[in-house]
Amino acid sequence: MKKLLLSMSVLVVLATASPAYASTAPIDATKPDVRQTQQFVKHYALHPNELSSLEGIYLKKGQQLTIYAQGNYAYYSVYDNTNYHLGTFFNSNVGRIFTATEDGYFYIQFAAPSSYTINHITATYHIN
């Protein structure tokens, strides 16, 4: 009987100590979560003459996206949410800054030139 009471009390303690992050609040999937300042890094390995998929980054009006691309021949193109081509850039230690004129996505696509090796690219994105 003591073992049963002890195991029941342990079970009650475990049930009441559930994590605080297990919220039952619904998540609004239509509104992307945009923080004030965030930075993230992505790595790409592209074969010769290969294009990466379009990477969409959501920005609110007035937010700035800074892109630092480093690697072997890191060419990338940037498009705004109306699919307007903002330019094609080459890797450098200088970040390119893009400012959102309205709420929407910026799309980034990397391209590898024709060479005999796999192109490794490291892209650092900074949003503020």
Short mmCIF file of C-alpha atoms in Angstrom, two decimals:
data_model
loop_
_atom_site.label_atom_id
_atom_site.label_comp_id
_atom_site.label_asym_id
_atom_site.label_seq_id
_atom_site.Cartn_x
_atom_site.Cartn_y
_atom_site.Cartn_z
CA MET A 1 0.00 0.00 0.00
CA LYS A 2 2.86 2.36 0.83
CA LYS A 3 4.44 1.73 -2.58
CA LEU A 4 1.14 2.52 -4.30
CA LEU A 5 0.74 5.79 -2.38
CA LEU A 6 4.35 6.72 -3.04
CA SER A 7 4.05 6.06 -6.78
CA MET A 8 0.75 7.99 -6.92
CA SER A 9 2.31 10.99 -5.17
CA VAL A 10 5.29 10.93 -7.56
CA LEU A 11 2.87 10.82 -10.49
CA VAL A 12 0.95 13.82 -9.12
CA VAL A 13 4.18 15.78 -8.63
CA LEU A 14 5.27 15.04 -12.20
CA ALA A 15 1.87 16.00 -13.61
CA THR A 16 1.79 19.33 -11.78
CA ALA A 17 5.37 20.17 -12.75
CA SER A 18 4.56 20.34 -16.44
CA PRO A 19 6.69 22.79 -18.40
CA ALA A 20 5.54 26.38 -18.65
CA TYR A 21 6.14 26.48 -22.41
CA ALA A 22 3.40 23.92 -23.05
CA SER A 23 0.79 26.56 -23.72
CA THR A 24 -2.60 25.80 -25.19
CA ALA A 25 -2.89 29.22 -26.83
CA PRO A 26 -3.50 28.97 -30.58
CA ILE A 27 -0.76 30.04 -32.94
CA ASP A 28 -1.65 32.53 -35.66
CA ALA A 29 -0.03 31.06 -38.77
CA THR A 30 -0.96 34.01 -40.97
CA LYS A 31 1.26 36.47 -39.11
CA PRO A 32 4.97 35.59 -39.19
CA ASP A 33 6.89 36.08 -35.97
CA VAL A 34 9.16 39.09 -36.54
CA ARG A 35 11.58 40.12 -33.82
CA GLN A 36 13.05 43.57 -33.58
CA THR A 37 16.67 42.46 -34.09
CA GLN A 38 17.70 39.03 -35.19
CA GLN A 39 20.64 37.41 -36.89
CA PHE A 40 20.98 33.97 -38.44
CA VAL A 41 23.47 32.12 -40.60
CA LYS A 42 22.83 29.74 -43.49
CA HIS A 43 25.29 27.52 -45.30
CA TYR A 44 25.02 26.52 -48.94
CA ALA A 45 26.95 23.94 -50.97
CA LEU A 46 26.25 24.42 -54.67
CA HIS A 47 27.52 22.41 -57.61
CA PRO A 48 28.80 24.25 -60.71
CA ASN A 49 26.04 26.22 -62.50
CA GLU A 50 23.54 25.43 -59.73
CA LEU A 51 21.01 27.84 -58.22
CA SER A 52 19.81 27.65 -54.65
CA SER A 53 16.12 27.76 -53.89
CA LEU A 54 14.60 31.17 -53.18
CA GLU A 55 14.93 32.02 -49.48
CA GLY A 56 12.05 34.20 -48.28
CA ILE A 57 12.64 36.57 -45.37
CA TYR A 58 9.65 38.51 -44.05
CA LEU A 59 10.22 42.17 -43.17
CA LYS A 60 7.88 44.80 -41.84
CA LYS A 61 7.87 48.27 -43.38
CA GLY A 62 11.02 50.15 -42.42
CA GLN A 63 13.01 47.10 -41.31
CA GLN A 64 16.43 46.58 -42.83
CA LEU A 65 17.99 43.34 -44.03
CA THR A 66 21.78 43.17 -44.16
CA ILE A 67 23.39 40.30 -46.05
CA TYR A 68 27.01 39.20 -45.63
CA ALA A 69 27.95 36.47 -48.11
CA GLN A 70 31.33 34.77 -47.95
CA GLY A 71 32.70 31.80 -49.79
CA ASN A 72 33.93 30.65 -53.16
CA TYR A 73 32.31 32.87 -55.76
CA ALA A 74 29.19 33.72 -53.75
CA TYR A 75 26.93 35.40 -56.26
CA TYR A 76 23.43 36.19 -55.06
CA SER A 77 20.34 37.97 -56.35
CA VAL A 78 17.76 39.79 -54.24
CA TYR A 79 14.07 40.23 -55.13
CA ASP A 80 11.36 42.11 -53.25
CA ASN A 81 7.81 40.88 -52.60
CA THR A 82 6.60 42.10 -56.01
CA ASN A 83 9.29 39.92 -57.65
CA TYR A 84 11.24 43.01 -58.67
CA HIS A 85 14.95 42.25 -59.11
CA LEU A 86 16.93 44.51 -56.78
CA GLY A 87 20.32 43.43 -58.08
CA THR A 88 22.94 40.72 -58.28
CA PHE A 89 25.90 40.96 -55.94
CA PHE A 90 29.24 39.26 -55.37
CA ASN A 91 30.60 38.15 -52.01
CA SER A 92 32.54 40.67 -49.97
CA ASN A 93 33.24 41.61 -46.39
CA VAL A 94 30.85 44.52 -46.81
CA GLY A 95 27.21 43.81 -46.05
CA ARG A 96 24.48 44.84 -48.48
CA ILE A 97 21.56 46.63 -46.82
CA PHE A 98 17.99 46.42 -48.12
CA THR A 99 15.14 48.42 -46.59
CA ALA A 100 11.53 47.24 -46.79
CA THR A 101 9.20 49.87 -48.25
CA GLU A 102 6.14 47.81 -47.26
CA ASP A 103 5.34 44.64 -45.33
CA GLY A 104 6.36 41.59 -47.29
CA TYR A 105 9.08 39.17 -48.24
CA PHE A 106 12.55 39.66 -49.64
CA TYR A 107 13.81 36.69 -51.64
CA ILE A 108 17.47 35.74 -51.89
CA GLN A 109 18.91 33.23 -54.36
CA PHE A 110 22.54 32.13 -54.59
CA ALA A 111 24.24 31.02 -57.80
CA ALA A 112 27.40 29.05 -58.41
CA PRO A 113 29.53 29.82 -61.47
CA SER A 114 30.86 27.10 -63.73
CA SER A 115 33.86 25.65 -61.96
CA TYR A 116 35.11 22.20 -61.12
CA THR A 117 34.50 22.31 -57.38
CA ILE A 118 31.54 22.57 -55.06
CA ASN A 119 31.00 26.16 -53.98
CA HIS A 120 30.63 26.56 -50.21
CA ILE A 121 28.86 29.76 -49.23
CA THR A 122 28.15 31.16 -45.77
CA ALA A 123 25.45 33.81 -45.63
CA THR A 124 24.81 35.88 -42.52
CA TYR A 125 21.47 37.69 -42.38
CA HIS A 126 20.89 40.53 -39.94
CA ILE A 127 17.45 42.10 -39.51
CA ASN A 128 16.91 45.31 -37.54
#
